[in-house]
PDB file of C-alpha atoms in Angstrom:
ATOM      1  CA  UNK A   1       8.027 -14.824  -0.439  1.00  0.00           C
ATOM      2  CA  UNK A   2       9.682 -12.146   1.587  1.00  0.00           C
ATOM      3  CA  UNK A   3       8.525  -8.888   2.871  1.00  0.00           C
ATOM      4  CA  UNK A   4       7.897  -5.991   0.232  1.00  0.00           C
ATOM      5  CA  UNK A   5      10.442  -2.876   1.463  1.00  0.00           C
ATOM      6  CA  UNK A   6       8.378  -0.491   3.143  1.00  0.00           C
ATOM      7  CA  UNK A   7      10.184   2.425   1.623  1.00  0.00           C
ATOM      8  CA  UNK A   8       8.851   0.663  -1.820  1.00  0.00           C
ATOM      9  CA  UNK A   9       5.764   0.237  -1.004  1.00  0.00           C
ATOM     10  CA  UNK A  10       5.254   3.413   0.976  1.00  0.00           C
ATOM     11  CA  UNK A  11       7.091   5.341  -2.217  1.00  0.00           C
ATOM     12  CA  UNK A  12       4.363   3.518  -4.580  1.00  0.00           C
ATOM     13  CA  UNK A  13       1.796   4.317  -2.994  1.00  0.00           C
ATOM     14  CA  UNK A  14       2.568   8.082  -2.794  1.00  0.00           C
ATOM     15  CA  UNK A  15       3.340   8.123  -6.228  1.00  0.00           C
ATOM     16  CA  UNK A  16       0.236   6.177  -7.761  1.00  0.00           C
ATOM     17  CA  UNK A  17      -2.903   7.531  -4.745  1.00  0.00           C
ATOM     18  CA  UNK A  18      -4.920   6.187  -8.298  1.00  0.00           C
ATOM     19  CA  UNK A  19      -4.263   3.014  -7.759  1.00  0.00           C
ATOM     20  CA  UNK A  20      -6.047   0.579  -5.771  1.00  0.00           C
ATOM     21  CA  UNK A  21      -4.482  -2.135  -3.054  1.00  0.00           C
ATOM     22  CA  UNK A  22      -5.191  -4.988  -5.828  1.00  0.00           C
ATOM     23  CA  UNK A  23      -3.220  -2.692  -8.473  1.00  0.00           C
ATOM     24  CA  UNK A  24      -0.441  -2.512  -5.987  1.00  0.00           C
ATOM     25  CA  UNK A  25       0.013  -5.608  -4.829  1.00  0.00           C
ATOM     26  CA  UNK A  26       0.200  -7.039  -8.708  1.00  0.00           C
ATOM     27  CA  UNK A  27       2.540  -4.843  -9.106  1.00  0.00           C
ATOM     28  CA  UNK A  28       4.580  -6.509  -6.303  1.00  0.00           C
ATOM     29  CA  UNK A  29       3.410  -9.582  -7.742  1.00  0.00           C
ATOM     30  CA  UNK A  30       2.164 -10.610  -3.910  1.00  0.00           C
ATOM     31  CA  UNK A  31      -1.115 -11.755  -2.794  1.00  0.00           C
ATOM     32  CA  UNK A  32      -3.881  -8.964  -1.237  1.00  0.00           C
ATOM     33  CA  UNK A  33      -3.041 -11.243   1.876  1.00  0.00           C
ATOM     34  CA  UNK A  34       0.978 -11.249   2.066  1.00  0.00           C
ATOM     35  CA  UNK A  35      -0.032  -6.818   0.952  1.00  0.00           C
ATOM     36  CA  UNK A  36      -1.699  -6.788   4.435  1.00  0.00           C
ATOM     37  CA  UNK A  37       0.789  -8.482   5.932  1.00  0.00           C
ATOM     38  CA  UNK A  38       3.430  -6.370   4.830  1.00  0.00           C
ATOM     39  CA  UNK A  39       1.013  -3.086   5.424  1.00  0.00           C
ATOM     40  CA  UNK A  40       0.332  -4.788   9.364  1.00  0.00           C
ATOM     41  CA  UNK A  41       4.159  -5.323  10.092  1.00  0.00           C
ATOM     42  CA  UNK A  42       4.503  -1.781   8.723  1.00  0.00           C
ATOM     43  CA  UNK A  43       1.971  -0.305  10.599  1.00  0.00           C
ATOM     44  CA  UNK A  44       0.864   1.748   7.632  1.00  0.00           C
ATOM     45  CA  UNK A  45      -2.348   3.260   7.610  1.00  0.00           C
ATOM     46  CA  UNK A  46      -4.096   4.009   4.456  1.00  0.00           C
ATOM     47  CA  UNK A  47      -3.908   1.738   2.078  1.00  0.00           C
ATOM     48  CA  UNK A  48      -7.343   0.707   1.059  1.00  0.00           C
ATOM     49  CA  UNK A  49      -7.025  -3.028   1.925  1.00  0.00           C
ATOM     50  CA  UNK A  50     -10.703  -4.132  -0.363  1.00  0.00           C
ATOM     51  CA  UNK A  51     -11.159  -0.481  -0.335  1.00  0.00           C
ATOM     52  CA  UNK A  52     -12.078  -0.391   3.365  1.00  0.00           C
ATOM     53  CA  UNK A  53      -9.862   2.027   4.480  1.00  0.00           C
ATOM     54  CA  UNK A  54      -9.743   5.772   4.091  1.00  0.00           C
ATOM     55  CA  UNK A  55      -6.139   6.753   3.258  1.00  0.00           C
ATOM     56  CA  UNK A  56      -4.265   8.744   5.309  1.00  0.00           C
ATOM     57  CA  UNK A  57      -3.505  12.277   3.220  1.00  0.00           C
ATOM     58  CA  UNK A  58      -0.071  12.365   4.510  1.00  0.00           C
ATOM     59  CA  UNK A  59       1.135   8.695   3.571  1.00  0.00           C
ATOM     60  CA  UNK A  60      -1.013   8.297   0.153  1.00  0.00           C
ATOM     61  CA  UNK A  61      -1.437  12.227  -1.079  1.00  0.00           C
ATOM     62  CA  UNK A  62       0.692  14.570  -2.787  1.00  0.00           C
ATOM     63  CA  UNK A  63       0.711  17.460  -1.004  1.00  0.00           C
ATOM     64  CA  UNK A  64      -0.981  19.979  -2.344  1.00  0.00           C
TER      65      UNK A  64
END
Protein backbone atom coordinates (compact mmCIF):
# COMPACT_ATOMS: atom_id res chain seq x y z
CA UNK A 1 0.00 0.00 0.00
CA UNK A 2 1.46 3.34 -0.86
CA UNK A 3 0.99 6.72 0.52
CA UNK A 4 -2.50 8.50 -0.11
CA UNK A 5 -1.52 12.06 -2.13
CA UNK A 6 -1.71 14.68 0.29
CA UNK A 7 -3.30 17.06 -2.13
CA UNK A 8 -6.16 14.13 -2.17
CA UNK A 9 -6.52 13.74 1.01
CA UNK A 10 -6.12 17.34 2.08
CA UNK A 11 -8.79 18.23 -0.98
CA UNK A 12 -11.25 15.49 0.69
CA UNK A 13 -11.17 16.55 3.62
CA UNK A 14 -11.99 20.21 2.79
CA UNK A 15 -14.63 19.17 0.71
CA UNK A 16 -16.49 16.56 3.06
CA UNK A 17 -15.60 18.56 7.06
CA UNK A 18 -18.97 15.93 7.57
CA UNK A 19 -17.16 13.19 7.36
CA UNK A 20 -15.33 11.42 9.92
CA UNK A 21 -11.46 9.93 9.72
CA UNK A 22 -13.13 6.26 9.43
CA UNK A 23 -15.41 7.69 6.44
CA UNK A 24 -12.26 8.94 4.87
CA UNK A 25 -10.04 6.47 5.09
CA UNK A 26 -12.79 3.84 3.46
CA UNK A 27 -12.97 5.97 1.03
CA UNK A 28 -9.20 5.53 0.37
CA UNK A 29 -9.84 2.06 1.04
CA UNK A 30 -6.70 2.27 3.76
CA UNK A 31 -6.63 1.29 7.27
CA UNK A 32 -7.34 4.18 10.27
CA UNK A 33 -3.57 3.16 10.86
CA UNK A 34 -1.84 3.58 7.25
CA UNK A 35 -4.70 7.27 7.49
CA UNK A 36 -2.38 8.32 10.39
CA UNK A 37 0.45 7.45 8.80
CA UNK A 38 -0.19 9.29 5.83
CA UNK A 39 -1.75 12.36 8.09
CA UNK A 40 1.94 12.03 10.37
CA UNK A 41 4.24 12.11 7.18
CA UNK A 42 1.99 15.00 6.13
CA UNK A 43 2.10 16.79 9.11
CA UNK A 44 -1.57 17.62 8.83
CA UNK A 45 -3.36 18.75 11.68
CA UNK A 46 -7.00 18.24 11.99
CA UNK A 47 -8.18 15.33 11.01
CA UNK A 48 -10.04 13.72 13.81
CA UNK A 49 -7.90 10.54 14.07
CA UNK A 50 -10.91 8.41 16.59
CA UNK A 51 -12.31 11.80 16.82
CA UNK A 52 -9.54 13.05 19.12
CA UNK A 53 -8.55 15.89 17.40
CA UNK A 54 -10.12 19.28 16.93
CA UNK A 55 -9.76 20.23 13.24
CA UNK A 56 -7.96 22.95 12.22
CA UNK A 57 -10.65 25.63 10.50
CA UNK A 58 -8.24 26.45 7.86
CA UNK A 59 -7.32 22.80 6.59
CA UNK A 60 -10.94 21.09 7.22
CA UNK A 61 -13.50 24.33 6.90
CA UNK A 62 -14.94 26.14 4.14
CA UNK A 63 -14.39 29.45 4.67
CA UNK A 64 -17.06 31.21 5.55
Amino acid sequence: MGMINEQDLTSYAIENPELNDFDIADHFRVSIDQLRRCVDAYQIKGIKIGNSVTPSPELFYRAN
